XYZ file of C-alpha atoms in Angstrom:
421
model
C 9.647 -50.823 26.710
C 10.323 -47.457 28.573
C 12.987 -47.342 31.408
C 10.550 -46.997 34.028
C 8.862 -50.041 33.086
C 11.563 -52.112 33.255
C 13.401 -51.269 36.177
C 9.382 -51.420 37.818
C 10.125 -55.030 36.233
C 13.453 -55.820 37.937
C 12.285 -54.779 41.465
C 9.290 -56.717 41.553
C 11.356 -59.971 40.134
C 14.250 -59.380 42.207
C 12.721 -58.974 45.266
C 14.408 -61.076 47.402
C 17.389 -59.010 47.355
C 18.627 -56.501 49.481
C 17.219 -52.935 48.927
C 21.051 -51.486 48.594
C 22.398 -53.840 46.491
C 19.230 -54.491 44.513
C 19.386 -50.330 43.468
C 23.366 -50.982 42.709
C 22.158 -53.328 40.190
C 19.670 -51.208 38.828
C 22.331 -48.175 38.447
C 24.191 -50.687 36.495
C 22.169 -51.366 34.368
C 20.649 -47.720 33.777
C 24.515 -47.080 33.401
C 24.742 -49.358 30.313
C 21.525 -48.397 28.978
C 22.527 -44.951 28.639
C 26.121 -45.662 27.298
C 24.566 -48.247 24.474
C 22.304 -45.106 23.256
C 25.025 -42.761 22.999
C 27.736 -45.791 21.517
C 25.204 -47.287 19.141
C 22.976 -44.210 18.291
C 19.723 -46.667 19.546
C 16.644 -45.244 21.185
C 15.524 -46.485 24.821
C 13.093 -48.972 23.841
C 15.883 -50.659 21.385
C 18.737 -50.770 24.297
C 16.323 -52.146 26.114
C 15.126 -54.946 24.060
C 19.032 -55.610 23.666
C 18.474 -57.410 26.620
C 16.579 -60.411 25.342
C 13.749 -61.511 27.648
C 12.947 -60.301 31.054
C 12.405 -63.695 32.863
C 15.634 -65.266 31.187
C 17.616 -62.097 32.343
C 16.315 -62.123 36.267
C 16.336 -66.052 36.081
C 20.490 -65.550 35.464
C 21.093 -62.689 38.027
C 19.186 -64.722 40.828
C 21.157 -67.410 39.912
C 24.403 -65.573 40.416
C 23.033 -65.385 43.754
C 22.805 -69.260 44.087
C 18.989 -68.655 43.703
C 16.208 -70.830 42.692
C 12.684 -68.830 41.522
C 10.764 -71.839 43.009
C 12.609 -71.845 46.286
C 12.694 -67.725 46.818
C 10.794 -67.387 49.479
C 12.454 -70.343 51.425
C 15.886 -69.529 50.781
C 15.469 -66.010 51.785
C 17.296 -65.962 54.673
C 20.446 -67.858 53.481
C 20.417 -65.265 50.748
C 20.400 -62.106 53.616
C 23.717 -64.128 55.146
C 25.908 -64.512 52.275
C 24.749 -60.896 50.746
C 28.099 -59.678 50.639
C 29.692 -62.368 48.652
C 26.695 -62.954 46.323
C 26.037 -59.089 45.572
C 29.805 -59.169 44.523
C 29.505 -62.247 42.287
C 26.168 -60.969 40.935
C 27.900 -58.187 39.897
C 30.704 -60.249 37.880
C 28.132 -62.073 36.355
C 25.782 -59.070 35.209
C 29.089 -57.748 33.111
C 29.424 -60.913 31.981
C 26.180 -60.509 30.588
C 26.553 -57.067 29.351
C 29.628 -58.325 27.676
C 27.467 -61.360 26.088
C 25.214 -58.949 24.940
C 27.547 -56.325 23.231
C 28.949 -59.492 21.296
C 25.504 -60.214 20.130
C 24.997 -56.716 18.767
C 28.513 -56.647 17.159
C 27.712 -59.958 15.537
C 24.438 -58.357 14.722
C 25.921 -55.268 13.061
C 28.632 -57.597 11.241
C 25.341 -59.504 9.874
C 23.679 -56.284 9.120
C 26.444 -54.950 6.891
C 26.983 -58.142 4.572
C 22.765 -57.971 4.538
C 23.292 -54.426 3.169
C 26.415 -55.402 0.441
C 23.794 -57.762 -1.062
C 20.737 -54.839 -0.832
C 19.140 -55.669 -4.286
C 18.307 -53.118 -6.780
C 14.396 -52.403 -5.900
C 15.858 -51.558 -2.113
C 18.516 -49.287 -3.739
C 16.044 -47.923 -6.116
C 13.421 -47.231 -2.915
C 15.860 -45.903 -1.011
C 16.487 -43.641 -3.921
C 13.369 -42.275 -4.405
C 13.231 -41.611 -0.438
C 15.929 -39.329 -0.643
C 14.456 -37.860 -3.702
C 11.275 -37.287 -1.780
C 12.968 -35.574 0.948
C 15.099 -33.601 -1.149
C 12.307 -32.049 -2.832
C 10.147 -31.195 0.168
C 13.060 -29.554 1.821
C 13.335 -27.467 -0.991
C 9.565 -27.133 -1.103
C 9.760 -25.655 2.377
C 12.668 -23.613 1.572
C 10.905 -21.932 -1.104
C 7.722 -21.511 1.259
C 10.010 -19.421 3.858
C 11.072 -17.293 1.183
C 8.072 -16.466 -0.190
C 6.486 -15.563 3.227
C 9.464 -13.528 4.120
C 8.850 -11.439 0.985
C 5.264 -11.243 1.629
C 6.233 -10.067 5.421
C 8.438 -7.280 3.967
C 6.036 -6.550 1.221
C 3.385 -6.009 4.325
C 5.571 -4.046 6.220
C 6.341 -1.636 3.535
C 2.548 -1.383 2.759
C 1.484 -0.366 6.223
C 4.339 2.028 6.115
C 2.950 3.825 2.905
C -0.421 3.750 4.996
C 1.520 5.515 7.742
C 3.430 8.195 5.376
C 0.018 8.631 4.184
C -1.969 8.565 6.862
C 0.117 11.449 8.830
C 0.300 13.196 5.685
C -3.425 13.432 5.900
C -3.910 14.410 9.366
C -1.189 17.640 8.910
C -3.090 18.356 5.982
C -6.661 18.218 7.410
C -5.144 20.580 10.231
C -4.050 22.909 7.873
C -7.827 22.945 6.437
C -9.477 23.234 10.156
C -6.941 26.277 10.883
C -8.377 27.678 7.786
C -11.801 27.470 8.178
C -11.992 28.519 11.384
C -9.967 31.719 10.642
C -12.696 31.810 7.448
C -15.894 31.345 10.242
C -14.305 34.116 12.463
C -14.862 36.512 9.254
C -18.883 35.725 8.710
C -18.118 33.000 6.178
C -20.527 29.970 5.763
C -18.029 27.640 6.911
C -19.632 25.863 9.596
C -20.059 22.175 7.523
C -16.506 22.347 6.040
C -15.098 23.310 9.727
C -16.932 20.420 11.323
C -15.537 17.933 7.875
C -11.954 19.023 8.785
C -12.550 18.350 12.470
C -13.740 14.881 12.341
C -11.607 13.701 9.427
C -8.781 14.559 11.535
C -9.894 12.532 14.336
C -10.084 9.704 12.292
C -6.608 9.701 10.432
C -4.917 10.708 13.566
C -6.281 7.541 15.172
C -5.602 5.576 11.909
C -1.899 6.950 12.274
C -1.551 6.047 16.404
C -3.018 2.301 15.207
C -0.707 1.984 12.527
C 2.538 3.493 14.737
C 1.494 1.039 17.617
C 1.326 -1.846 15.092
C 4.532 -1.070 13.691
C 6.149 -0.814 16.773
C 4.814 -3.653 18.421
C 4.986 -6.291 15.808
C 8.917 -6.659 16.524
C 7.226 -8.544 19.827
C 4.213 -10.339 17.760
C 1.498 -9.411 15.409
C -0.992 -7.655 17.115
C 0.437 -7.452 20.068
C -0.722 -3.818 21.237
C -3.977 -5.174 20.411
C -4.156 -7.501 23.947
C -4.299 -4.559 26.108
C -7.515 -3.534 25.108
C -8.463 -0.176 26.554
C -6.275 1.939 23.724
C -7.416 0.313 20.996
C -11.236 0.770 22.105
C -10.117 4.145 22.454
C -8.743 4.376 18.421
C -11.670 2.686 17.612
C -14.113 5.620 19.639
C -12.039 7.765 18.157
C -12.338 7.149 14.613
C -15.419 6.071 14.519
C -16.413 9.643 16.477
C -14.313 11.699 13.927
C -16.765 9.427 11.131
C -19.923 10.799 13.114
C -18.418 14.304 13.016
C -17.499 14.262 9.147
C -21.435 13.077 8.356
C -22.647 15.634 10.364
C -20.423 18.505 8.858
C -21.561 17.483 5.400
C -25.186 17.383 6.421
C -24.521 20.971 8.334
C -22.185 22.278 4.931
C -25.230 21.141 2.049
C -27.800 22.891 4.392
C -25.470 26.070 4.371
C -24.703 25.830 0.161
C -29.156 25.214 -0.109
C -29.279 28.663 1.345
C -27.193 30.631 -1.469
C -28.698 32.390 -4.473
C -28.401 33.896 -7.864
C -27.691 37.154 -8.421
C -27.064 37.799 -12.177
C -24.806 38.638 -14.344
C -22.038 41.013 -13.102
C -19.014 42.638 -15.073
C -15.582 42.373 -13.817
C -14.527 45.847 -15.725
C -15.031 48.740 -14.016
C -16.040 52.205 -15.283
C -14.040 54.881 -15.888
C -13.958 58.153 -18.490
C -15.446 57.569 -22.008
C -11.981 57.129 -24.047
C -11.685 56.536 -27.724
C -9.312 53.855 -29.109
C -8.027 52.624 -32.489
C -6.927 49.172 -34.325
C -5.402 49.102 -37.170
C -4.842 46.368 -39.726
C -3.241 46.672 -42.978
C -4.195 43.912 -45.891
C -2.955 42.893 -49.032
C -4.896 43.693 -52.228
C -2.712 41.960 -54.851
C -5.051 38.885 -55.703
C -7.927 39.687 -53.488
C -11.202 39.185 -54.406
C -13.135 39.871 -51.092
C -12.290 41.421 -47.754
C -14.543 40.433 -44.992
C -14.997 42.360 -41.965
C -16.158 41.613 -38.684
C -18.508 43.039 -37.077
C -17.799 44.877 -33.420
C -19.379 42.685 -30.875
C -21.086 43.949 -27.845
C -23.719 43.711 -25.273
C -25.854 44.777 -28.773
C -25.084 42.373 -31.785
C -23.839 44.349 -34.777
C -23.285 47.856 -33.457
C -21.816 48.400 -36.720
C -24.264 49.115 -38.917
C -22.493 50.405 -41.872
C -18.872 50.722 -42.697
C -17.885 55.087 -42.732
C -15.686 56.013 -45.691
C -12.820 58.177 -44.791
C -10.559 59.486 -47.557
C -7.353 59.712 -44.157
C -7.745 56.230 -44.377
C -4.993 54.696 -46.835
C -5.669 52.107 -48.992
C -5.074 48.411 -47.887
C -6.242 49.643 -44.029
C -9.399 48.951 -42.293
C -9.169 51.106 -38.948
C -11.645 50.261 -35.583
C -12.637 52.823 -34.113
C -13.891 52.464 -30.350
C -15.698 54.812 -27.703
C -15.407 52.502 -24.205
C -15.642 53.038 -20.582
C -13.505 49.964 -19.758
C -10.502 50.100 -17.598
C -7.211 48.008 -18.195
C -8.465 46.926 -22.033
C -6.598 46.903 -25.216
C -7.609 46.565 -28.601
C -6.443 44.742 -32.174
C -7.157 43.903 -35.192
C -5.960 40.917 -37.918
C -6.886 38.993 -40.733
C -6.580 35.598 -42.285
C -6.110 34.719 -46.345
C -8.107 31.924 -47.720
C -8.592 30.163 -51.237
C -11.766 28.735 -51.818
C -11.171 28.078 -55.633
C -8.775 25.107 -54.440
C -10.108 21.621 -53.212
C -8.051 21.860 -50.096
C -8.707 24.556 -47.812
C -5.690 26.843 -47.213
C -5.427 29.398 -44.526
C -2.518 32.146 -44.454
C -1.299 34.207 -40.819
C -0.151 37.947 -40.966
C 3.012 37.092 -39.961
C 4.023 34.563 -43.383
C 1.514 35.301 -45.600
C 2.693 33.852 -48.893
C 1.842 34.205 -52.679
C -0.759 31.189 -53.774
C -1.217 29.978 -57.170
C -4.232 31.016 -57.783
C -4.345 34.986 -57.682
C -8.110 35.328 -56.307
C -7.825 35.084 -52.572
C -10.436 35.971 -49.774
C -9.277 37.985 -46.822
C -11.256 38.126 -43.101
C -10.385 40.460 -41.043
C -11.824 40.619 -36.916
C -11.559 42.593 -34.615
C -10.762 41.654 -30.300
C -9.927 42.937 -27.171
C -7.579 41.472 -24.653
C -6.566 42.428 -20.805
C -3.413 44.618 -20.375
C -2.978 42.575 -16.868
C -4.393 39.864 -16.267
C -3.560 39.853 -12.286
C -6.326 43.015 -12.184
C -8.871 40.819 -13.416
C -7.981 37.682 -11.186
C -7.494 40.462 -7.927
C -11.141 41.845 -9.110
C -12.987 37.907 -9.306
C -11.567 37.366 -5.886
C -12.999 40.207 -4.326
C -16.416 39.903 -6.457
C -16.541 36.215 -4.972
C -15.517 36.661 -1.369
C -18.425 39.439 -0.920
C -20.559 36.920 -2.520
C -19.775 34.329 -0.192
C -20.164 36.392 2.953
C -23.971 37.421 1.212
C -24.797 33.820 0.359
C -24.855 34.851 -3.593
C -23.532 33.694 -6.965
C -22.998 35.939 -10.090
C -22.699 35.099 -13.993
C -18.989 37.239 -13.817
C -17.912 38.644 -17.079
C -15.279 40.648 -18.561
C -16.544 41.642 -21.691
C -15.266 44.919 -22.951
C -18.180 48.069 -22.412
C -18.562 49.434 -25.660
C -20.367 52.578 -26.066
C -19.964 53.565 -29.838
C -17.946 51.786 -32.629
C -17.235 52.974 -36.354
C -15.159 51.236 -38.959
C -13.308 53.239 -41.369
C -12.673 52.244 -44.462
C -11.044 54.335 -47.583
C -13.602 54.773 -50.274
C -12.222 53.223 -53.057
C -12.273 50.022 -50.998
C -15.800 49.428 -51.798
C -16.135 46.687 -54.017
C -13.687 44.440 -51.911
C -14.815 45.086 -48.674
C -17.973 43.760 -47.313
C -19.216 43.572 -43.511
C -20.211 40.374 -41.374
């Protein structure tokens, strides 16, 4: 039973006393109440019930009033006139209850602890296993904490890599609109990749405002920038607007590439005077069987025709000869040693050519040309390309070398071992 009810119990049983000293009897007894909870470590309802039974307890303060319950009403008045001596007997007599019922409870308790000396083993045993329970869903729930702590930090750290990345993005895609629109200002079709940059930077900008507003306000609560509404429907305009922007620039950017065309082929070498140049290679002919020499290769297949037998030329050389207009272009000439005779195929460099066992050996010799600089080609694509752009025009670009005449040379005496290719 709850305080309230039983002091509503008391007044309406002990009516027939005086409204002053009726309430000093109920402060006496809210007085005890509160001292047995804190003394025994009871609840309300149990200090309460302490009391035994509500009848029995008014039935003895009434009658420390000189009281009968049948005769209240009568005696009313005889009560009113001896107040003062009654309310200070009544008083005696409700600590002598008090005290009655504290001896109770001790005797109780004293009860209570011989019950428990004799607990038998199942109540030890359950008891046990009680403790066990709550021992393992304490840890249970300390192990739950920890994991969502480390999933909290894991989350944090994750929307801060979004972040990093996210504002990464948005300098970058600045960088690109700066560029293109410096590009469109020069007549380059740029239009589609300008209008890209644009709205791609909307978006991650308003990716990387959500994700600095999240960050900041989730030391307050998750989500918490999210309840004022208007500047997240503004993030949300926003990127979805910079979306709108990228689809169009794509649409605007394929319509611009549909419009370009082919042009050709187109060399990379430019012309200058007709100049004559030379490439020497010197071969072995201890153990040679056959020398076999490349033909020149050109914008005709096989200029060569025939190899032209010089008696200058000494013996063991095969000398290029080449008439080109090309600019920045060098030539050379080598040769690899091979034994076919063997099962395993062996192949010998210039550099370490060494002696085989078997003496019959197989020489080919080629002939290439290389770049002096290869900065003057790379200098010469870019501006090939960029006046292609601005005309809306692709080339095949080459840098094949411009031959206009070729000879090989070749001492006579060479014939049987060389042969051309």
């Amino acid at each position: 039973m709850k305080k309230e009810a039983f002091f509503a119990l008391l007044k309406e049983k002990l009516n027939v006393i005086e409204e002053s000293e009726l309430q000093d009897i109920l402060d006496e007894y809210e007085q005890h109440i509160s001292m047995k909870m804190i003394d025994e470590n009871v609840s309300e309802e149990e200090a309460i019930e302490g009391f035994g039974d509500i009848d029995e307890l008014t039935a003895e303060i009434l009658q420390a009033y000189h009281v009968r319950v049948q005769d209240n009403r009568k005696k009313k008045q005889e009560i009113l006139e001896k107040r003062k001596k009654l309310f200070s007997d009544a008083k005696k007599q409700v600590s002598h209850i008090f005290e009655k019922k504290e001896k109770e409870s001790a005797k109780e308790g004293t009860e209570e602890v011989k019950r428990k000396s004799t607990v038998s083993f199942g109540e030890k045993w359950s008891k046990f296993c009680r403790k066990l329970k709550n021992g393992i869903g304490t840890f249970c729930v300390g192990c739950c904490k920890v994991v969502a702590f480390c999933i909290k930090w894991l989350w944090q750290l994750f929307c801060l890599f979004l972040l990093l990345l996210a504002g990464c993005g948005s300098c970058f895609l600045l960088f690109l609109f700066g560029t293109s629109l410096v590009l469109l200002l020069q007549n380059y079709p740029m239009w589609g990749i300008l209008i890209v940059c644009m709205g791609m930077t909307f978006s991650f900008l308003a990716v990387t405002t959500a994700l600095v507003r999240y960050m900041k306000g989730e030391k307050k609560s998750s989500w918490a920038w999210l309840k004022k509404g208007t500047p997240a429907m503004v993030l949300s305009m926003v990127f979805f607007g910079g979306a709108l922007l990228s689809g169009i620039g794509t649409g605007i950017g394929f319509l611009e590439f549909s419009k370009f065309t082919y042009g050709g082929e187109i060399s990379l070498q430019k012309e200058g005077e007709l100049r004559t140049g030379q490439a020497i290679v010197e071969v072995p002919l201890e153990g040679v069987k056959t020398i076999d020499v490349q033909n020149i290769q050109g914008e005709n297949q096989n200029l060569v025709k025939e190899f032209t037998w010089d008696d200058s030329i000494p013996m063991g050389q095969i000398c290029y000869e080449i008439q080109s207009t090309s600019e920045g272009m060098a030539f050379r000439a080598d040769f690899t040693s091979h034994v076919e005779t063997e099962p395993q195929y062996i192949t010998e460099s210039t550099a370490d050519l060494a002696e085989t066992p078997n003496p019959e050996r197989n020489l080919d010799v080629y002939f290439y040309s290389y770049e002096r600089s290869g900065l003057r080609t790379f200098l010469l694509l870019k501006d090939v390309f960029l006046a292609d752009l601005k005309n809306r025009e692709l080339h095949d670009y080459k840098t094949e070398l411009n031959i206009k005449s070729a000879r090989i040379l070749v001492n006579p005496a060479m014939k049987d071992l060389v042969r051309l290719y």
